[in-house]
Amino acid sequence: MVQTSVPRRYTGAVRTIPSSDGWKSTLKEFKLTPDQLERYKAGESIESILKGENKMVLTKERYLEIKKDGIADAKIIKEFGFKHVGELTAWKKEHLTPEEIEQLRMNTLLAKRNGTANKADLSVQTSNECKTTKNVLEGENEEILKELDRLRREVIDAHKLVTEKDERLKDSLQEHLRKDELISKLQKQLEQSVTLYETAMLDKEQLHKENVAYENNIQSLIRQRDQLQKRCDRYQTEFIELEEEVNGLRRFALTKLKKDVYPA
């Protein structure tokens, strides 16, 4: 029987890992949606899947409930991820009416006044609040002016870009028109060339037929010439034979005439 030695770290009492090493006594439970579960099965980490899931979105109803509890805008800006006061002010103008904004401001002032013990502190707090509000408004105005300046520059750049694109579009349209005119000319030339080619092919076919007819006529004339040549040769032979006969008859007639005129 083989004996197996057990390391000492696995013997003795059960040891726990201190919390400083990362062990926690509490257990976190995550409930994932089907899409999140598919992402987890694909190998994506829980932190990456849940990243942004707990991000709080500020709505009109939530903002009104928070303001009822007397929470300041500075805390709201921090909790909901606004970069500065100007963003929250813009959000208010987008989601709240001017009457609601004014009512919230009055409620905030009344709540602060009710929580103040004496009038001196209330006046000091009101003065500080006015100064803070003034500073906030000045900061908001500066942010708005900067934003307006940035938007103005963006509009100018966009106008320049649109002008450049319009010029490029005009040049492109002119180039397309020139190409269309050139294509039309080439098509007309092609049609004329096709017409000339078809006419030439018809003329070629007609000339071929005429050439065949002329060749047939030539062969017929050659045969007729050969026949006439043979007939001429025959006539010439006959003429020679007849001439020899006539010469013989002439000599015979002359000889007979001499005998008849000059008998011996």
CSV table of C-alpha atoms in Angstrom, one decimal:
chain,number,residue,atom,x,y,z
A,1,MET,CA,0.0,0.0,0.0
A,2,VAL,CA,1.4,3.4,-1.0
A,3,GLN,CA,1.6,6.0,1.8
A,4,THR,CA,1.0,9.6,0.7
A,5,SER,CA,2.3,12.4,2.8
A,6,VAL,CA,0.0,15.4,3.6
A,7,PRO,CA,1.6,18.9,3.7
A,8,ARG,CA,1.5,20.6,7.1
A,9,ARG,CA,-0.5,23.5,5.8
A,10,TYR,CA,-3.4,21.1,5.2
A,11,THR,CA,-3.3,19.7,8.7
A,12,GLY,CA,-4.5,21.2,12.0
A,13,ALA,CA,-7.4,23.6,12.7
A,14,VAL,CA,-9.3,25.4,9.9
A,15,ARG,CA,-7.7,28.7,9.1
A,16,THR,CA,-9.5,31.8,7.7
A,17,ILE,CA,-8.1,34.5,5.5
A,18,PRO,CA,-8.0,38.0,7.1
A,19,SER,CA,-10.2,40.7,5.6
A,20,SER,CA,-7.1,42.6,4.7
A,21,ASP,CA,-6.3,39.9,2.1
A,22,GLY,CA,-9.6,40.4,0.4
A,23,TRP,CA,-11.9,38.0,2.1
A,24,LYS,CA,-15.3,39.3,3.0
A,25,SER,CA,-17.9,37.7,5.3
A,26,THR,CA,-20.8,38.8,3.2
A,27,LEU,CA,-22.0,37.2,0.0
A,28,LYS,CA,-23.2,39.3,-3.0
A,29,GLU,CA,-26.1,38.0,-5.0
A,30,PHE,CA,-26.5,39.0,-8.6
A,31,LYS,CA,-29.6,38.6,-10.7
A,32,LEU,CA,-28.8,38.7,-14.4
A,33,THR,CA,-31.2,39.2,-17.3
A,34,PRO,CA,-31.0,36.6,-20.1
A,35,ASP,CA,-28.9,39.0,-22.2
A,36,GLN,CA,-26.5,39.5,-19.3
A,37,LEU,CA,-26.4,35.8,-18.6
A,38,GLU,CA,-25.4,35.2,-22.3
A,39,ARG,CA,-22.6,37.8,-21.9
A,40,TYR,CA,-21.4,36.1,-18.7
A,41,LYS,CA,-21.4,32.7,-20.4
A,42,ALA,CA,-19.3,34.3,-23.2
A,43,GLY,CA,-16.6,35.1,-20.7
A,44,GLU,CA,-17.4,38.7,-19.8
A,45,SER,CA,-16.8,39.6,-16.2
A,46,ILE,CA,-19.6,40.5,-13.7
A,47,GLU,CA,-18.0,43.9,-13.1
A,48,SER,CA,-18.1,44.7,-16.9
A,49,ILE,CA,-21.7,43.4,-17.2
A,50,LEU,CA,-23.0,45.4,-14.3
A,51,LYS,CA,-20.9,48.5,-15.2
A,52,GLY,CA,-23.4,51.3,-15.8
A,53,GLU,CA,-26.4,49.2,-14.7
A,54,ASN,CA,-26.6,51.0,-11.4
A,55,LYS,CA,-26.1,54.4,-12.9
A,56,MET,CA,-28.9,56.7,-11.6
A,57,VAL,CA,-30.9,58.6,-14.1
A,58,LEU,CA,-32.4,61.8,-13.0
A,59,THR,CA,-36.0,62.3,-13.9
A,60,LYS,CA,-38.5,65.1,-13.2
A,61,GLU,CA,-40.4,63.0,-10.6
A,62,ARG,CA,-37.2,61.9,-8.8
A,63,TYR,CA,-35.8,65.4,-8.7
A,64,LEU,CA,-39.0,66.8,-7.2
A,65,GLU,CA,-39.0,64.1,-4.5
A,66,ILE,CA,-35.4,64.8,-3.7
A,67,LYS,CA,-36.1,68.5,-3.4
A,68,LYS,CA,-39.0,67.8,-1.1
A,69,ASP,CA,-36.5,66.2,1.3
A,70,GLY,CA,-34.5,69.5,1.2
A,71,ILE,CA,-31.4,68.1,-0.5
A,72,ALA,CA,-29.2,70.7,-2.1
A,73,ASP,CA,-28.3,70.9,-5.8
A,74,ALA,CA,-24.6,70.4,-5.0
A,75,LYS,CA,-25.4,66.9,-3.6
A,76,ILE,CA,-27.6,66.1,-6.6
A,77,ILE,CA,-24.9,67.2,-9.0
A,78,LYS,CA,-22.4,64.8,-7.2
A,79,GLU,CA,-24.8,61.9,-7.0
A,80,PHE,CA,-26.2,62.0,-10.6
A,81,GLY,CA,-22.9,62.6,-12.3
A,82,PHE,CA,-23.3,66.2,-13.5
A,83,LYS,CA,-20.0,67.9,-14.4
A,84,HIS,CA,-20.9,71.3,-13.1
A,85,VAL,CA,-23.9,73.5,-12.1
A,86,GLY,CA,-24.5,74.6,-15.7
A,87,GLU,CA,-25.5,71.1,-16.7
A,88,LEU,CA,-28.0,70.8,-13.9
A,89,THR,CA,-29.4,74.3,-14.8
A,90,ALA,CA,-29.7,73.2,-18.4
A,91,TRP,CA,-31.5,70.0,-17.3
A,92,LYS,CA,-33.9,72.1,-15.2
A,93,LYS,CA,-34.7,74.3,-18.2
A,94,GLU,CA,-35.3,71.2,-20.3
A,95,HIS,CA,-37.5,69.2,-17.9
A,96,LEU,CA,-39.1,71.9,-15.6
A,97,THR,CA,-41.3,74.9,-16.3
A,98,PRO,CA,-40.2,78.3,-15.1
A,99,GLU,CA,-43.0,78.3,-12.6
A,100,GLU,CA,-41.8,75.0,-11.1
A,101,ILE,CA,-38.2,76.2,-10.9
A,102,GLU,CA,-39.4,79.4,-9.1
A,103,GLN,CA,-41.6,77.3,-6.7
A,104,LEU,CA,-38.7,75.0,-5.9
A,105,ARG,CA,-36.5,78.0,-5.2
A,106,MET,CA,-39.1,79.5,-2.8
A,107,ASN,CA,-39.6,76.2,-1.1
A,108,THR,CA,-35.9,75.9,-0.5
A,109,LEU,CA,-35.7,79.4,1.0
A,110,LEU,CA,-38.7,78.7,3.2
A,111,ALA,CA,-37.2,75.5,4.4
A,112,LYS,CA,-34.0,77.2,5.3
A,113,ARG,CA,-35.8,80.0,7.1
A,114,ASN,CA,-37.9,77.6,9.1
A,115,GLY,CA,-34.7,75.7,10.2
A,116,THR,CA,-32.9,78.9,11.4
A,117,ALA,CA,-33.1,79.6,15.1
A,118,ASN,CA,-32.8,83.4,15.2
A,119,LYS,CA,-33.3,86.3,12.8
A,120,ALA,CA,-29.7,87.4,12.8
A,121,ASP,CA,-28.5,84.0,11.6
A,122,LEU,CA,-31.4,84.0,9.1
A,123,SER,CA,-30.3,87.3,7.6
A,124,VAL,CA,-26.7,86.2,7.5
A,125,GLN,CA,-27.7,82.9,5.9
A,126,THR,CA,-30.0,84.7,3.5
A,127,SER,CA,-27.1,87.1,2.6
A,128,ASN,CA,-24.7,84.2,2.2
A,129,GLU,CA,-27.4,82.3,0.1
A,130,CYS,CA,-27.8,85.4,-2.1
A,131,LYS,CA,-24.1,85.6,-2.5
A,132,THR,CA,-23.8,81.9,-3.3
A,133,THR,CA,-26.7,82.2,-5.7
A,134,LYS,CA,-25.1,85.2,-7.3
A,135,ASN,CA,-21.8,83.4,-7.6
A,136,VAL,CA,-23.6,80.3,-9.0
A,137,LEU,CA,-25.4,82.4,-11.5
A,138,GLU,CA,-22.2,84.2,-12.5
A,139,GLY,CA,-20.6,80.8,-12.9
A,140,GLU,CA,-23.5,79.6,-14.9
A,141,ASN,CA,-23.4,82.7,-17.1
A,142,GLU,CA,-19.7,82.2,-17.7
A,143,GLU,CA,-20.3,78.6,-18.6
A,144,ILE,CA,-23.2,79.6,-20.8
A,145,LEU,CA,-21.1,82.3,-22.5
A,146,LYS,CA,-18.3,79.8,-23.0
A,147,GLU,CA,-20.8,77.3,-24.4
A,148,LEU,CA,-22.3,79.9,-26.7
A,149,ASP,CA,-18.8,80.9,-27.9
A,150,ARG,CA,-18.0,77.2,-28.6
A,151,LEU,CA,-21.3,76.7,-30.4
A,152,ARG,CA,-20.7,79.8,-32.4
A,153,ARG,CA,-17.3,78.5,-33.5
A,154,GLU,CA,-18.9,75.2,-34.3
A,155,VAL,CA,-21.6,76.9,-36.4
A,156,ILE,CA,-18.9,78.8,-38.3
A,157,ASP,CA,-16.9,75.7,-38.9
A,158,ALA,CA,-20.0,73.8,-39.9
A,159,HIS,CA,-21.0,76.7,-42.3
A,160,LYS,CA,-17.5,76.6,-43.9
A,161,LEU,CA,-17.7,72.8,-44.2
A,162,VAL,CA,-21.2,73.0,-45.8
A,163,THR,CA,-19.9,75.7,-48.2
A,164,GLU,CA,-16.9,73.5,-49.2
A,165,LYS,CA,-19.2,70.5,-49.6
A,166,ASP,CA,-21.6,72.6,-51.8
A,167,GLU,CA,-18.7,73.7,-54.0
A,168,ARG,CA,-17.5,70.1,-54.3
A,169,LEU,CA,-21.0,69.0,-55.1
A,170,LYS,CA,-21.3,71.6,-57.8
A,171,ASP,CA,-17.9,70.6,-59.3
A,172,SER,CA,-19.0,66.9,-59.1
A,173,LEU,CA,-22.3,67.8,-60.8
A,174,GLN,CA,-20.5,69.7,-63.6
A,175,GLU,CA,-18.1,66.8,-64.0
A,176,HIS,CA,-21.0,64.4,-64.3
A,177,LEU,CA,-22.7,66.6,-66.8
A,178,ARG,CA,-19.5,66.7,-68.9
A,179,LYS,CA,-19.3,63.0,-68.7
A,180,ASP,CA,-22.9,62.6,-69.7
A,181,GLU,CA,-22.4,64.8,-72.7
A,182,LEU,CA,-19.3,62.8,-73.7
A,183,ILE,CA,-21.2,59.6,-73.3
A,184,SER,CA,-24.0,60.9,-75.5
A,185,LYS,CA,-21.5,61.9,-78.2
A,186,LEU,CA,-19.8,58.5,-78.0
A,187,GLN,CA,-23.2,56.8,-78.2
A,188,LYS,CA,-24.1,58.8,-81.3
A,189,GLN,CA,-20.7,58.0,-82.9
A,190,LEU,CA,-21.2,54.3,-82.0
A,191,GLU,CA,-24.7,54.3,-83.6
A,192,GLN,CA,-23.2,56.0,-86.8
A,193,SER,CA,-20.4,53.4,-86.9
A,194,VAL,CA,-22.9,50.6,-86.5
A,195,THR,CA,-25.0,52.0,-89.3
A,196,LEU,CA,-21.9,52.4,-91.6
A,197,TYR,CA,-20.8,48.9,-90.7
A,198,GLU,CA,-24.2,47.4,-91.5
A,199,THR,CA,-24.3,49.4,-94.8
A,200,ALA,CA,-20.8,48.2,-95.6
A,201,MET,CA,-21.7,44.6,-94.9
A,202,LEU,CA,-24.8,44.9,-97.2
A,203,ASP,CA,-22.6,46.4,-99.9
A,204,LYS,CA,-20.0,43.7,-99.4
A,205,GLU,CA,-22.7,41.0,-99.8
A,206,GLN,CA,-24.1,42.7,-102.9
A,207,LEU,CA,-20.6,43.0,-104.4
A,208,HIS,CA,-20.0,39.3,-103.6
A,209,LYS,CA,-23.1,38.3,-105.4
A,210,GLU,CA,-22.1,40.5,-108.4
A,211,ASN,CA,-18.6,39.0,-108.4
A,212,VAL,CA,-20.0,35.5,-108.4
A,213,ALA,CA,-22.3,36.4,-111.3
A,214,TYR,CA,-19.4,38.0,-113.2
A,215,GLU,CA,-17.3,34.9,-112.6
A,216,ASN,CA,-20.1,32.7,-113.9
A,217,ASN,CA,-20.4,35.0,-117.0
A,218,ILE,CA,-16.6,34.8,-117.5
A,219,GLN,CA,-16.7,31.0,-117.4
A,220,SER,CA,-19.6,31.0,-119.9
A,221,LEU,CA,-17.7,33.3,-122.2
A,222,ILE,CA,-14.6,31.2,-122.0
A,223,ARG,CA,-16.6,28.2,-122.9
A,224,GLN,CA,-18.1,30.1,-125.9
A,225,ARG,CA,-14.7,31.3,-126.9
A,226,ASP,CA,-13.4,27.7,-126.9
A,227,GLN,CA,-16.3,26.6,-129.0
A,228,LEU,CA,-15.8,29.5,-131.4
A,229,GLN,CA,-12.1,28.7,-131.6
A,230,LYS,CA,-12.8,25.1,-132.4
A,231,ARG,CA,-15.3,26.1,-135.1
A,232,CYS,CA,-12.8,28.6,-136.5
A,233,ASP,CA,-10.1,25.9,-136.6
A,234,ARG,CA,-12.5,23.6,-138.4
A,235,TYR,CA,-13.5,26.3,-140.9
A,236,GLN,CA,-9.9,27.1,-141.5
A,237,THR,CA,-9.1,23.4,-142.2
A,238,GLU,CA,-12.1,23.2,-144.5
A,239,PHE,CA,-11.0,26.4,-146.2
A,240,ILE,CA,-7.5,25.0,-146.8
A,241,GLU,CA,-9.0,21.8,-148.2
A,242,LEU,CA,-11.4,23.7,-150.4
A,243,GLU,CA,-8.6,26.0,-151.6
A,244,GLU,CA,-6.5,22.9,-152.6
A,245,GLU,CA,-9.4,21.5,-154.4
A,246,VAL,CA,-10.0,24.8,-156.2
A,247,ASN,CA,-6.4,25.0,-157.2
A,248,GLY,CA,-6.5,21.5,-158.6
A,249,LEU,CA,-9.7,22.3,-160.5
A,250,ARG,CA,-8.0,25.4,-161.9
A,251,ARG,CA,-5.0,23.5,-163.1
A,252,PHE,CA,-7.2,20.8,-164.6
A,253,ALA,CA,-9.3,23.4,-166.4
A,254,LEU,CA,-6.2,25.2,-167.7
A,255,THR,CA,-4.8,22.0,-168.9
A,256,LYS,CA,-8.0,21.0,-170.7
A,257,LEU,CA,-8.3,24.5,-172.1
A,258,LYS,CA,-4.9,24.2,-173.6
A,259,LYS,CA,-5.7,20.9,-175.1
A,260,ASP,CA,-8.9,22.2,-176.6
A,261,VAL,CA,-7.5,25.4,-178.0
A,262,TYR,CA,-4.2,24.1,-179.1
A,263,PRO,CA,-4.6,20.6,-180.2
A,264,ALA,CA,-1.5,18.7,-181.0
